[in-house]
């Protein structure tokens, strides 16, 4: 029960410049801290996350995660080798897999070897996020809150060195939001995290620091 | 049996085939000549297409104000359409069984008369270099064409040219082992002109029509399977207009006349 | 409460349905049920049915193996002229099948572009069951590719990205995420592909020929039967209609059920 924690806590130093989307953001996140990115719609918050996750190559900029360079002028590590976890408002669980298999999906990267070990670790994680009893359910048989809990377990179980959260609570029913927020606060403790959110409550509950991205110039 | 078949076809195909034919028929008079404009509708077998175009020109010259419209298709399709109530004046079939179908259903008016014959001939692709390994060279007879390894294409026994091919083979004492039995003589010819087949059995008229793209090899016993083409005025002619039966008979007579026969002969048909 | 279309449109819509259905009703009405067993168990009919099933299944399997990668290339790979390439795939759908048959002959016939060289290797395709399968693949592949493109485009790439972000290799992502998610679209596409292959006529008769047990599939048998025994042709046609009906009901019924399930699932 050690391998999957190994990645926790590495500092991030990044600068993302995407002129066509009016994005020019520079910030650092200390090891184990959570940085909230806030700002109006269209300010490019999600663009920053895409660049860090490896889905969009910024025109210029760089990202340094611990001693690794995720990207700069010369370097581009593809998404699957970044060890960066990405959670969106849509849990994006694999609909054909059970909750347990969804969580187990990323365990290979976390270094968990053997089918039985993966099952045990996946169950353990499902228990930690409060859906231990749903291990054999498929996403279609879960509520929105249950699915998002499973998605949180899946992304953290894969042992990311950096966690990216893109409005993780905004698609949930209002009555489950406080519980999931509480869960996130608990499981993200000690993990380097970038959180994009609209909600002040999220910033207060989850972030150690915040960066506000200004609105883009009114061009288009 | 035949009659019931026809009835069922009337139900099944009437909507599709019949309606198309009726529409075509309806639009015909408007395109006829302005004065005594009469449009004669002739159903002619596919192999007669070119010859009947020529015959129509001659007939229209002899009968001013009359326009001949053709429906050219396989004889069995034409018979089906006639039984389904298509408003045709004349039916020229490529074989006797299909004419028989029409007569049995009482759709004719007057006795069908034979007006042409057609015999089979062997065709091989023309423009193949002799040393092409794919093609068996030196096919000069039906025996050669039925030899092992030769790709022979014939008509299926269900259609007139296939029946003729069988009769021919029986007479020659050879057994046909074709690589394909096509539903129409056009398809046989196509397989030979494209070079897919080494040899094919088609009508003399088809071989003539294909021109340079095939070698036609006359068969010694071609006369053992003579296909006779009958023509008749149809009962539906009376419904098309009072002058139609007489005009239709005049067309039949024209086909049988010396002038008509010479046109057919030029296209490779034999005399009845 | 549903938003109803204007009354006039409904009437035209019902007429439209009649245009599709009346010929089939007439076909069924034209079958002499007492003769049906005899007609369907004749050696030529059984040969044709067996050949049709064998070749159509083979063609469907080939379409699956080559069509899935093609659909992926057309939707997930950026290359110049992609949208043109995507419309090219539709070509066999819109040209008359006879034209397809002629094109196949020009390519794989004895004197064809490729056939000429195959010939030298001793491979002769014309007049074989393989030619039938090729004609069927040619005309039915677009059905599969179009169905898969639709499935790939509606679903998007979010799940695949998630898998890659979790450290999965592209191959593992394809096998464990892309393919399983494609299954509904794949089933619907395969069913249409099979039905189209089963019904293929024009390209087959032009390219493959017609010989009982080798190249004379059920549609060719129907066409030939018409010459001498139209009643048998109607009976065989009925078999094709019934097979097509079963295939379509199974596939689309299943899909609709799944969709309903998903909706109720989302509400719960």
XYZ file of C-alpha atoms in Angstrom:
760
model
C 0.000 0.000 0.000
C 2.756 2.406 -0.819
C 3.304 2.495 -4.553
C 0.231 4.448 -5.457
C 1.120 7.291 -3.139
C 4.571 7.760 -4.498
C 3.716 10.580 -6.873
C 2.110 12.875 -4.342
C 3.603 16.267 -3.780
C 5.753 17.785 -6.500
C 5.957 21.504 -7.229
C 4.626 22.953 -10.483
C 6.057 25.969 -12.241
C 4.279 26.894 -15.439
C 3.609 29.521 -18.038
C 1.006 28.988 -20.758
C 0.673 31.318 -23.720
C -1.969 30.692 -26.384
C -2.440 33.978 -28.251
C -5.369 32.787 -30.409
C -7.381 32.197 -27.226
C -6.032 35.274 -25.492
C -4.340 33.158 -22.830
C -1.130 34.296 -21.136
C -0.867 32.868 -17.640
C 2.082 32.231 -15.374
C 1.891 30.710 -11.927
C 3.568 28.292 -9.563
C 2.100 25.757 -7.195
C 4.116 24.682 -4.206
C 4.544 21.016 -3.473
C 1.354 19.545 -2.065
C -0.608 22.771 -2.447
C -3.796 23.513 -4.359
C -3.941 26.503 -6.664
C -7.347 27.790 -7.726
C -7.648 29.388 -11.165
C -10.609 31.725 -11.300
C -11.816 34.206 -13.821
C -14.724 34.943 -16.163
C -15.967 32.598 -18.849
C -13.718 32.529 -21.865
C -10.661 33.660 -19.948
C -8.885 30.424 -20.845
C -8.899 28.561 -17.530
C -9.644 25.252 -19.234
C -7.041 25.987 -21.904
C -4.402 26.115 -19.183
C -5.523 22.730 -17.880
C -5.511 21.250 -21.393
C -1.949 22.396 -21.867
C -0.869 20.895 -18.544
C -2.710 17.629 -19.289
C -1.105 17.361 -22.709
C -4.071 17.943 -25.030
C -3.038 21.291 -26.395
C 0.406 22.569 -27.207
C 0.742 26.228 -26.257
C 2.495 28.538 -28.672
C 5.026 29.445 -26.035
C 5.461 28.725 -22.391
C 6.738 25.924 -20.267
C 5.715 23.649 -17.453
C 8.096 22.195 -14.917
C 6.747 19.486 -12.631
C 9.317 18.684 -9.986
C 12.460 17.900 -11.933
C 10.576 17.020 -15.123
C 9.783 19.354 -17.990
C 6.265 18.650 -19.278
C 6.706 21.046 -22.153
C 8.764 23.966 -23.318
C 10.073 25.139 -26.660
C 11.917 21.861 -27.244
C 10.089 19.348 -25.136
C 6.639 17.822 -25.385
C 5.766 14.871 -23.197
C 2.594 13.175 -24.457
C -0.371 13.011 -22.103
C 0.009 9.367 -21.240
C 3.557 9.830 -19.965
C 2.903 12.976 -17.915
C 1.563 11.357 -14.791
C -0.983 14.121 -14.571
C -4.518 13.286 -13.432
C -7.420 15.126 -15.007
C -10.939 15.310 -13.600
C -13.754 17.221 -15.303
C -17.361 17.957 -14.388
C -18.297 14.928 -16.493
C -16.874 11.940 -14.604
C -16.210 10.215 -17.975
C -16.290 6.781 -16.414
C -15.902 3.976 -18.938
C -19.543 2.903 -19.280
C -18.748 -0.714 -20.112
C -16.627 -1.265 -16.991
C -17.659 -1.687 -13.367
C -16.689 0.933 -10.803
C -13.920 -1.355 -9.616
C -12.568 -1.905 -13.126
C -12.721 1.838 -13.772
C -10.543 2.526 -10.738
C -8.244 -0.377 -11.554
C -7.719 1.019 -15.071
C -5.002 3.466 -14.008
C -3.323 1.247 -11.440
C -0.789 -0.149 -13.865
C 0.818 3.257 -14.036
C 0.788 3.504 -10.249
C 2.899 0.364 -10.247
C 0.316 -1.980 -8.765
C 1.133 -5.392 -10.175
C -1.197 -8.358 -10.398
C -4.915 -8.595 -10.944
C -5.700 -9.418 -7.332
C -3.620 -6.544 -5.995
C -5.310 -4.147 -8.377
C -8.706 -5.342 -7.282
C -7.823 -4.856 -3.623
C -6.399 -1.397 -4.201
C -9.363 -0.372 -6.341
C -11.814 -1.551 -3.653
C -9.821 0.255 -1.030
C -10.056 3.474 -3.019
C -13.773 3.060 -3.641
C -14.164 2.666 0.125
C -12.166 5.816 0.778
C -14.399 7.895 -1.481
C -17.532 6.413 0.082
C -18.815 4.097 -2.657
C -17.241 0.827 -1.511
C -20.584 -0.920 -1.834
C -20.841 -0.066 -5.560
C -17.711 -1.882 -6.721
C -19.556 -4.117 -9.182
C -21.941 -1.452 -10.533
C -21.614 0.066 -13.931
C -21.719 3.846 -14.401
C -25.241 3.650 -15.864
C -26.469 2.358 -12.516
C -24.990 5.168 -10.426
C -26.187 8.619 -9.451
C -24.193 11.651 -10.553
C -22.591 11.999 -7.133
C -21.634 8.319 -6.974
C -20.115 8.505 -10.442
C -18.053 11.557 -9.558
C -16.823 9.867 -6.370
C -15.726 6.898 -8.477
C -13.988 9.211 -10.932
C -12.126 10.877 -8.042
C -10.981 7.457 -6.849
C -9.895 6.540 -10.351
C -7.784 9.621 -10.942
C -6.094 9.543 -7.526
C -5.504 5.791 -7.582
C -3.420 6.192 -10.739
C -0.832 8.020 -8.612
C -0.605 11.371 -10.415
C 2.131 13.814 -9.515
C -0.214 16.640 -10.435
C -4.015 16.691 -10.254
C -6.067 18.925 -12.545
C -9.682 19.618 -11.590
C -11.935 21.348 -14.111
C -15.167 22.431 -12.385
C -15.426 19.075 -10.636
C -18.628 19.960 -8.757
C -20.574 22.014 -11.258
C -22.601 19.175 -12.804
C -23.748 17.704 -9.497
C -27.079 18.110 -7.731
C -26.841 20.919 -5.219
C -27.490 18.680 -2.207
C -24.476 16.411 -2.860
C -22.015 19.227 -3.637
C -20.971 19.888 0.001
C -20.239 16.194 0.622
C -18.130 15.804 -2.515
C -16.343 19.070 -1.793
C -15.496 17.741 1.644
C -14.254 14.513 0.096
C -12.020 16.411 -2.326
C -10.582 18.494 0.492
C -9.712 15.306 2.298
C -8.184 13.294 -0.539
C -6.318 16.219 -2.098
C -4.466 17.016 1.080
C -0.777 16.964 0.330
C -1.279 16.692 -3.464
C -0.145 19.303 -5.939
C -3.372 20.416 -7.575
C -4.696 23.003 -10.005
C -8.407 23.678 -9.596
C -10.531 25.588 -12.083
C -13.768 26.801 -10.581
C -16.448 29.437 -10.701
C -17.428 29.064 -7.108
C -16.003 31.014 -4.246
C -16.979 28.208 -1.876
C -14.677 25.807 -3.770
C -11.782 28.220 -3.518
C -12.308 28.682 0.191
C -12.668 24.983 0.929
C -10.031 23.528 -1.383
C -7.396 26.052 -2.389
C -4.270 27.244 -0.663
C -3.794 30.054 -3.162
C -5.688 31.536 -6.079
C -4.799 33.116 -9.398
C -7.382 35.180 -11.205
C -7.138 35.169 -14.970
C -8.417 38.412 -16.461
C -11.066 38.451 -19.157
C -9.635 38.326 -22.678
C -9.519 41.584 -24.615
C -12.900 42.154 -26.359
C -11.699 41.316 -29.832
C -14.073 38.797 -31.399
C -50.565 -22.695 -63.785
C -49.394 -19.990 -66.072
C -52.598 -18.034 -65.706
C -52.433 -18.042 -61.938
C -48.845 -16.960 -62.093
C -49.871 -14.060 -64.182
C -52.527 -13.079 -61.729
C -50.114 -13.105 -58.835
C -47.671 -11.071 -60.785
C -50.392 -8.637 -61.535
C -50.787 -8.158 -57.806
C -47.117 -8.135 -57.006
C -45.692 -6.227 -59.879
C -48.666 -4.252 -61.069
C -47.823 -1.322 -58.833
C -44.230 -1.168 -59.878
C -44.046 -2.313 -63.460
C -47.596 -1.554 -64.478
C -47.692 1.975 -63.179
C -44.464 2.843 -64.940
C -45.760 1.471 -68.205
C -49.125 3.160 -67.823
C -47.431 6.472 -67.164
C -45.258 6.031 -70.212
C -48.337 5.144 -72.223
C -50.266 8.143 -70.975
C -47.593 10.575 -71.931
C -47.260 9.131 -75.411
C -50.196 10.816 -77.210
C -49.042 14.303 -76.241
C -45.784 13.674 -78.036
C -47.535 12.379 -81.141
C -47.887 14.469 -84.266
C -50.445 17.235 -84.162
C -52.786 16.240 -87.010
C -53.867 12.632 -87.244
C -51.243 11.839 -84.582
C -51.412 8.216 -83.580
C -48.799 6.544 -81.485
C -48.330 2.843 -81.985
C -46.772 1.076 -79.002
C -44.583 -1.897 -79.883
C -43.156 -4.246 -77.262
C -40.045 -5.779 -78.774
C -37.497 -8.237 -77.410
C -34.096 -6.857 -76.473
C -32.296 -8.515 -79.378
C -34.627 -6.762 -81.828
C -33.837 -3.278 -80.597
C -31.616 -1.958 -83.379
C -33.498 -3.639 -86.195
C -36.868 -2.385 -85.017
C -35.583 1.191 -84.725
C -34.823 0.965 -88.412
C -38.138 -0.712 -89.210
C -39.959 2.059 -87.349
C -38.373 4.712 -89.545
C -39.525 2.903 -92.674
C -43.004 2.315 -91.294
C -43.420 5.941 -90.201
C -42.468 7.090 -93.697
C -45.063 4.832 -95.264
C -47.713 5.931 -92.764
C -47.528 9.698 -92.243
C -48.824 10.890 -88.904
C -48.049 7.647 -87.158
C -45.369 7.433 -84.569
C -43.944 4.148 -83.334
C -42.902 3.936 -79.683
C -40.877 1.041 -78.402
C -40.596 -0.735 -75.136
C -37.447 -2.820 -75.466
C -36.805 -5.459 -72.796
C -36.341 -9.166 -72.253
C -39.206 -11.178 -73.749
C -40.282 -12.538 -70.380
C -40.409 -9.068 -68.845
C -42.490 -7.855 -71.769
C -44.874 -10.789 -71.413
C -45.249 -9.994 -67.714
C -46.023 -6.372 -68.448
C -48.598 -7.313 -71.083
C -50.284 -9.657 -68.634
C -50.229 -6.889 -66.045
C -52.285 -4.753 -68.426
C -49.718 -2.652 -70.237
C -51.412 -0.839 -73.194
C -49.283 -2.249 -76.008
C -50.399 -2.689 -79.621
C -47.820 -5.175 -80.890
C -45.677 -7.810 -79.227
C -42.539 -9.181 -80.893
C -41.037 -11.963 -78.804
C -37.582 -13.517 -79.054
C -38.981 -16.975 -78.432
C -42.141 -19.020 -78.652
C -42.704 -19.843 -74.935
C -43.100 -16.190 -73.991
C -45.465 -15.608 -76.901
C -47.305 -18.664 -75.675
C -47.749 -17.056 -72.269
C -49.417 -14.067 -73.856
C -51.604 -16.212 -76.107
C -52.623 -18.464 -73.211
C -53.786 -15.401 -71.315
C -55.866 -14.339 -74.325
C -53.968 -11.077 -74.717
C -53.382 -11.569 -78.446
C -55.622 -10.605 -81.356
C -55.040 -12.840 -84.325
C -52.508 -15.607 -84.694
C -48.860 -14.921 -83.887
C -46.688 -15.205 -86.953
C -43.000 -16.096 -87.115
C -41.024 -13.261 -88.656
C -37.368 -14.049 -88.018
C -34.990 -16.691 -86.744
C -31.762 -16.487 -84.917
C -29.051 -19.062 -84.311
C -26.199 -19.273 -81.864
C -22.586 -18.658 -82.608
C -19.408 -19.041 -80.626
C -17.590 -15.838 -79.713
C -14.108 -15.334 -78.290
C -12.413 -12.123 -77.175
C -10.870 -10.456 -80.202
C -7.996 -8.324 -79.053
C -6.051 -10.751 -76.901
C -2.455 -11.339 -77.920
C -2.055 -14.994 -78.796
C 0.682 -15.583 -76.229
C -1.315 -14.359 -73.230
C -1.077 -17.257 -70.798
C -4.476 -16.520 -69.366
C -6.291 -17.306 -72.537
C -6.525 -20.638 -74.157
C -5.646 -20.036 -77.772
C -7.077 -21.776 -80.727
C -10.745 -22.080 -79.906
C -12.342 -22.830 -83.245
C -15.231 -25.131 -82.416
C -17.742 -26.007 -79.750
C -15.511 -28.974 -78.800
C -12.614 -26.598 -78.127
C -14.842 -24.358 -76.079
C -15.981 -27.208 -73.860
C -12.467 -28.490 -73.225
C -11.058 -28.628 -69.721
C -9.778 -25.282 -68.451
C -11.605 -23.159 -70.990
C -13.791 -20.517 -69.415
C -17.029 -20.841 -71.296
C -19.990 -18.598 -70.505
C -23.495 -19.380 -71.695
C -27.046 -18.310 -70.944
C -28.898 -20.074 -68.142
C -31.308 -22.808 -69.259
C -34.144 -20.666 -67.940
C -33.784 -18.166 -70.785
C -34.199 -18.814 -74.537
C -30.522 -18.521 -75.482
C -29.665 -21.007 -72.736
C -32.187 -23.511 -74.001
C -30.737 -23.122 -77.449
C -27.219 -23.655 -76.098
C -28.297 -26.903 -74.450
C -29.960 -28.134 -77.632
C -26.861 -27.291 -79.608
C -24.563 -29.140 -77.215
C -26.812 -32.176 -77.220
C -26.821 -32.238 -80.985
C -23.030 -31.963 -81.091
C -22.676 -34.633 -78.437
C -20.672 -32.448 -76.052
C -21.351 -31.484 -72.483
C -21.270 -27.833 -71.517
C -19.383 -27.058 -68.322
C -19.686 -23.289 -68.192
C -18.081 -21.122 -65.519
C -21.186 -18.971 -65.569
C -24.777 -19.206 -66.734
C -25.955 -15.684 -67.302
C -29.515 -14.446 -67.195
C -29.239 -12.616 -70.496
C -27.296 -12.888 -73.699
C -25.990 -9.356 -73.129
C -24.264 -10.525 -69.964
C -22.641 -13.414 -71.853
C -21.372 -11.023 -74.480
C -20.100 -8.649 -71.786
C -18.044 -11.392 -70.148
C -16.432 -12.191 -73.506
C -15.754 -8.633 -74.655
C -14.163 -7.818 -71.288
C -11.927 -10.861 -71.681
C -13.130 -12.475 -68.449
C -14.339 -15.491 -70.383
C -12.476 -17.423 -73.081
C -15.596 -18.149 -75.067
C -19.330 -17.598 -75.046
C -22.429 -18.727 -76.877
C -24.509 -15.823 -78.170
C -26.875 -15.155 -81.039
C -25.434 -14.383 -84.432
C -27.119 -10.989 -84.283
C -25.421 -10.173 -80.965
C -22.027 -11.187 -82.321
C -22.633 -8.991 -85.360
C -23.648 -6.115 -83.126
C -20.489 -6.474 -81.014
C -18.418 -5.818 -84.122
C -14.659 -5.971 -83.775
C -14.545 -6.692 -80.057
C -15.224 -10.398 -80.572
C -14.302 -13.154 -82.997
C -17.428 -14.935 -84.158
C -16.961 -18.611 -84.952
C -19.759 -20.112 -86.994
C -20.961 -23.421 -85.611
C -21.452 -26.355 -87.973
C -24.612 -27.517 -86.301
C -26.034 -24.049 -85.606
C -29.256 -24.999 -87.346
C -29.998 -27.651 -84.753
C -31.141 -24.929 -82.380
C -33.054 -22.322 -84.295
C -34.818 -19.685 -82.299
C -37.998 -18.428 -83.914
C -39.303 -14.915 -83.277
C -43.094 -14.575 -83.385
C -45.026 -11.308 -83.641
C -48.677 -10.570 -82.925
C -51.224 -7.795 -82.634
C -52.400 -7.488 -79.042
C -55.991 -7.374 -77.811
C -55.141 -4.166 -75.951
C -54.772 -2.386 -79.314
C -58.576 -2.107 -79.555
C -58.645 -0.253 -76.219
C -55.974 2.190 -77.350
C -58.160 3.597 -80.098
C -60.358 2.460 -82.992
C -57.607 2.846 -85.586
C -55.036 0.947 -83.511
C -55.878 -2.697 -84.417
C -55.699 -1.992 -88.118
C -52.515 0.054 -87.750
C -50.940 -2.627 -85.602
C -51.740 -5.238 -88.251
C -50.186 -2.976 -90.850
C -47.005 -2.837 -88.732
C -46.911 -6.638 -88.478
C -47.395 -6.873 -92.229
C -44.574 -4.394 -92.729
C -42.210 -6.513 -90.634
C -43.165 -9.541 -92.736
C -42.838 -7.645 -96.028
C -39.828 -7.910 -98.266
C -38.628 -4.525 -97.088
C -38.911 -5.464 -93.430
C -37.264 -8.801 -93.948
C -34.268 -7.252 -95.674
C -33.671 -5.012 -92.668
C -33.719 -8.035 -90.375
C -31.502 -10.010 -92.665
C -28.900 -7.251 -92.721
C -28.742 -7.492 -88.944
C -28.064 -11.224 -89.060
C -31.533 -12.655 -88.583
C -32.625 -15.607 -90.661
C -35.887 -15.893 -92.572
C -38.733 -17.707 -90.748
C -46.289 16.280 -24.009
C -44.827 15.902 -27.459
C -44.835 18.688 -30.002
C -46.997 17.332 -32.796
C -46.177 18.050 -36.434
C -48.863 19.905 -38.407
C -51.758 17.667 -39.476
C -51.003 18.007 -43.192
C -47.473 16.758 -42.693
C -48.723 13.709 -40.852
C -50.905 12.750 -43.805
C -47.990 13.062 -46.221
C -45.839 11.144 -43.768
C -48.316 8.277 -43.702
C -48.376 8.298 -47.507
C -44.596 8.122 -47.429
C -44.803 5.060 -45.225
C -47.261 3.492 -47.665
C -44.838 4.020 -50.540
C -42.315 1.953 -48.611
C -44.682 -0.739 -47.396
C -47.206 -1.389 -50.153
C -44.772 -3.254 -52.450
C -43.848 -5.612 -49.620
C -47.480 -6.220 -48.733
C -48.132 -7.009 -52.388
C -45.153 -9.356 -52.407
C -46.486 -11.292 -49.454
C -49.947 -11.367 -51.040
C -48.414 -12.807 -54.201
C -46.941 -15.854 -52.510
C -48.745 -19.155 -52.917
C -48.224 -20.590 -49.440
C -48.980 -24.177 -50.464
C -46.125 -24.121 -52.973
C -43.732 -22.282 -50.668
C -42.065 -25.286 -48.978
C -41.421 -26.993 -52.303
C -40.049 -23.842 -53.908
C -37.747 -23.070 -51.030
C -36.346 -26.567 -50.664
C -35.369 -26.998 -54.314
C -31.637 -27.690 -54.697
C -31.078 -24.481 -56.628
C -32.837 -22.383 -53.993
C -30.946 -24.058 -51.142
C -27.640 -23.649 -52.978
C -28.386 -19.996 -53.552
C -29.401 -19.430 -49.939
C -26.339 -21.243 -48.599
C -24.017 -19.377 -50.919
C -25.630 -16.061 -50.052
C -25.262 -16.625 -46.309
C -21.663 -17.816 -46.635
C -20.515 -15.002 -48.867
C -22.440 -12.268 -47.043
C -21.026 -13.377 -43.675
C -17.505 -13.484 -45.093
C -17.963 -10.060 -46.664
C -19.269 -8.682 -43.362
C -16.265 -10.073 -41.490
C -13.886 -8.507 -44.017
C -15.729 -5.198 -43.744
C -15.312 -5.340 -39.969
C -11.582 -5.917 -40.204
C -10.858 -3.251 -42.813
C -13.770 -0.874 -42.157
C -13.056 -0.189 -38.485
C -9.518 1.083 -39.095
C -10.779 3.055 -42.087
C -13.442 4.773 -39.985
C -10.815 5.578 -37.345
C -8.445 7.011 -39.926
C -11.230 9.155 -41.359
C -12.351 10.531 -38.009
C -9.309 10.528 -35.752
C -6.423 11.301 -38.046
C -5.791 14.786 -39.362
C -4.582 14.785 -42.933
C -5.077 17.071 -45.899
C -8.152 16.246 -47.949
C -9.813 14.324 -45.143
C -13.306 15.601 -45.821
C -12.892 14.741 -49.484
C -11.697 11.265 -48.522
C -14.759 10.880 -46.329
C -17.074 11.649 -49.212
C -15.146 9.302 -51.496
C -16.034 6.437 -49.174
C -19.668 7.019 -50.092
C -19.004 6.502 -53.786
C -19.972 2.817 -53.958
C -23.209 3.758 -52.180
C -24.306 6.177 -54.836
C -23.030 4.716 -58.104
C -25.257 2.067 -59.685
C -24.048 -1.393 -58.626
C -23.491 -2.319 -62.268
C -20.962 0.477 -62.471
C -19.343 -0.982 -59.366
C -19.179 -4.334 -61.114
C -17.578 -2.830 -64.176
C -15.076 -0.978 -61.991
C -14.231 -4.212 -60.180
C -13.738 -5.950 -63.533
C -11.428 -3.164 -64.657
C -9.424 -3.607 -61.462
C -9.496 -7.319 -60.740
C -10.665 -8.858 -63.990
C -8.265 -10.860 -66.123
C -7.200 -7.823 -68.063
C -7.653 -5.494 -65.113
C -5.164 -3.165 -63.525
C -4.419 -5.577 -60.696
C -6.040 -8.703 -62.088
C -3.480 -8.865 -64.869
C -0.708 -9.296 -62.326
C -2.719 -11.686 -60.165
C -3.228 -13.724 -63.294
C 0.511 -14.189 -63.662
C 0.636 -15.439 -60.078
C -2.005 -17.984 -60.978
C -4.753 -16.195 -59.071
C -7.980 -16.032 -60.997
C -10.824 -14.210 -59.306
C -13.526 -14.000 -61.953
C -16.294 -16.608 -61.749
C -15.338 -17.660 -58.199
C -17.099 -17.204 -54.880
C -14.245 -14.868 -53.963
C -15.448 -12.525 -56.699
C -18.915 -12.560 -55.123
C -17.402 -11.648 -51.740
C -15.372 -8.840 -53.328
C -18.438 -7.386 -54.975
C -20.298 -7.559 -51.676
C -17.453 -5.945 -49.731
C -17.229 -3.207 -52.322
C -20.871 -2.205 -52.083
C -21.426 -2.787 -48.361
C -18.246 -1.392 -46.797
C -19.549 2.198 -46.913
C -22.474 1.208 -44.683
C -20.122 0.077 -41.944
C -17.759 3.003 -42.294
C -20.584 5.545 -42.211
C -22.154 3.923 -39.153
C -18.809 3.864 -37.341
C -17.951 7.426 -38.304
C -21.270 8.514 -36.850
C -20.629 6.608 -33.635
C -17.081 7.942 -33.340
C -18.091 11.531 -33.993
C -21.075 11.615 -31.628
C -19.123 10.036 -28.829
C -16.058 12.234 -29.212
C -12.653 11.491 -27.762
C -13.142 12.371 -24.100
C -13.087 8.772 -22.871
C -9.974 7.985 -24.870
C -8.260 11.059 -23.470
C -9.176 9.949 -19.998
C -7.642 6.552 -20.659
C -4.423 8.078 -22.028
C -4.247 10.441 -19.055
C -4.474 7.384 -16.820
C -1.324 6.140 -18.498
C -2.786 3.649 -20.985
C -0.914 3.055 -24.244
C -2.649 3.920 -27.536
C -3.158 0.210 -28.268
C -4.619 -0.488 -24.848
C -6.832 2.573 -25.193
C -8.082 1.332 -28.548
C -8.753 -2.203 -27.364
C -10.234 -1.484 -23.945
C -11.969 1.848 -24.482
C -12.512 2.766 -28.151
C -13.683 -0.659 -29.332
C -16.086 -1.424 -26.473
C -17.637 2.023 -26.772
C -18.085 1.433 -30.486
C -20.025 -1.789 -30.022
C -23.548 -0.335 -30.431
C -22.576 1.540 -33.589
C -20.652 -1.481 -34.761
C -23.629 -3.806 -34.349
C -25.949 -1.474 -36.224
C -23.340 -0.976 -38.928
C -22.602 -4.682 -39.282
C -26.274 -5.496 -39.612
C -26.706 -3.010 -42.443
C -23.504 -4.250 -44.024
C -24.701 -7.842 -43.901
C -28.119 -6.933 -45.280
C -26.576 -4.974 -48.127
C -24.135 -7.790 -48.902
C -26.990 -10.283 -48.897
C -28.955 -8.181 -51.347
C -26.064 -7.388 -53.664
C -26.955 -8.052 -57.273
C -25.634 -5.675 -59.896
C -21.936 -5.807 -59.124
C -22.094 -9.574 -58.645
C -23.755 -10.331 -61.958
C -21.349 -8.010 -63.754
C -18.155 -9.083 -62.033
C -18.650 -12.611 -60.719
C -21.036 -14.294 -63.112
C -23.831 -16.679 -62.220
C -23.327 -20.376 -61.574
C -25.334 -22.481 -59.173
C -23.443 -23.098 -55.929
C -20.472 -20.915 -56.890
C -21.608 -17.429 -57.789
C -25.392 -17.549 -58.074
C -26.528 -15.891 -54.882
C -30.151 -15.587 -53.863
C -30.786 -12.268 -55.656
C -29.338 -13.708 -58.873
C -31.480 -16.799 -58.429
C -34.563 -14.598 -58.016
C -33.703 -12.721 -61.181
C -33.246 -15.929 -63.148
C -36.304 -17.633 -61.685
C -38.397 -14.736 -62.998
C -37.715 -15.953 -66.520
C -39.477 -19.260 -66.140
C -41.269 -19.387 -62.818
C -42.242 -15.942 -61.558
C -44.052 -17.512 -58.650
C -40.818 -19.074 -57.436
C -39.146 -15.693 -57.828
C -41.789 -14.130 -55.595
C -41.296 -16.874 -53.001
C -37.521 -16.447 -52.972
C -37.936 -12.692 -52.754
C -40.015 -13.261 -49.661
C -37.106 -15.140 -48.087
C -34.805 -12.187 -48.708
C -37.353 -9.787 -47.258
C -37.869 -11.950 -44.174
C -34.123 -12.306 -43.565
C -33.660 -8.552 -43.963
C -36.592 -7.888 -41.643
C -35.250 -10.179 -38.923
C -31.778 -8.679 -39.166
C -33.024 -5.103 -38.984
C -35.479 -5.766 -36.164
C -32.827 -7.473 -34.083
C -30.306 -4.685 -34.528
C -32.532 -1.636 -34.328
C -34.860 -3.066 -31.704
C -31.840 -3.676 -29.543
C -30.497 -0.204 -30.105
C -33.788 1.478 -29.245
C -34.066 -0.558 -26.077
C -30.599 0.456 -25.039
C -31.375 4.070 -25.654
C -34.516 3.836 -23.527
C -32.508 2.166 -20.788
C -29.985 4.922 -20.836
C -32.659 7.573 -20.559
C -34.363 5.926 -17.599
C -30.950 5.372 -16.081
C -30.139 9.054 -16.346
C -33.402 10.026 -14.716
C -32.922 7.702 -11.739
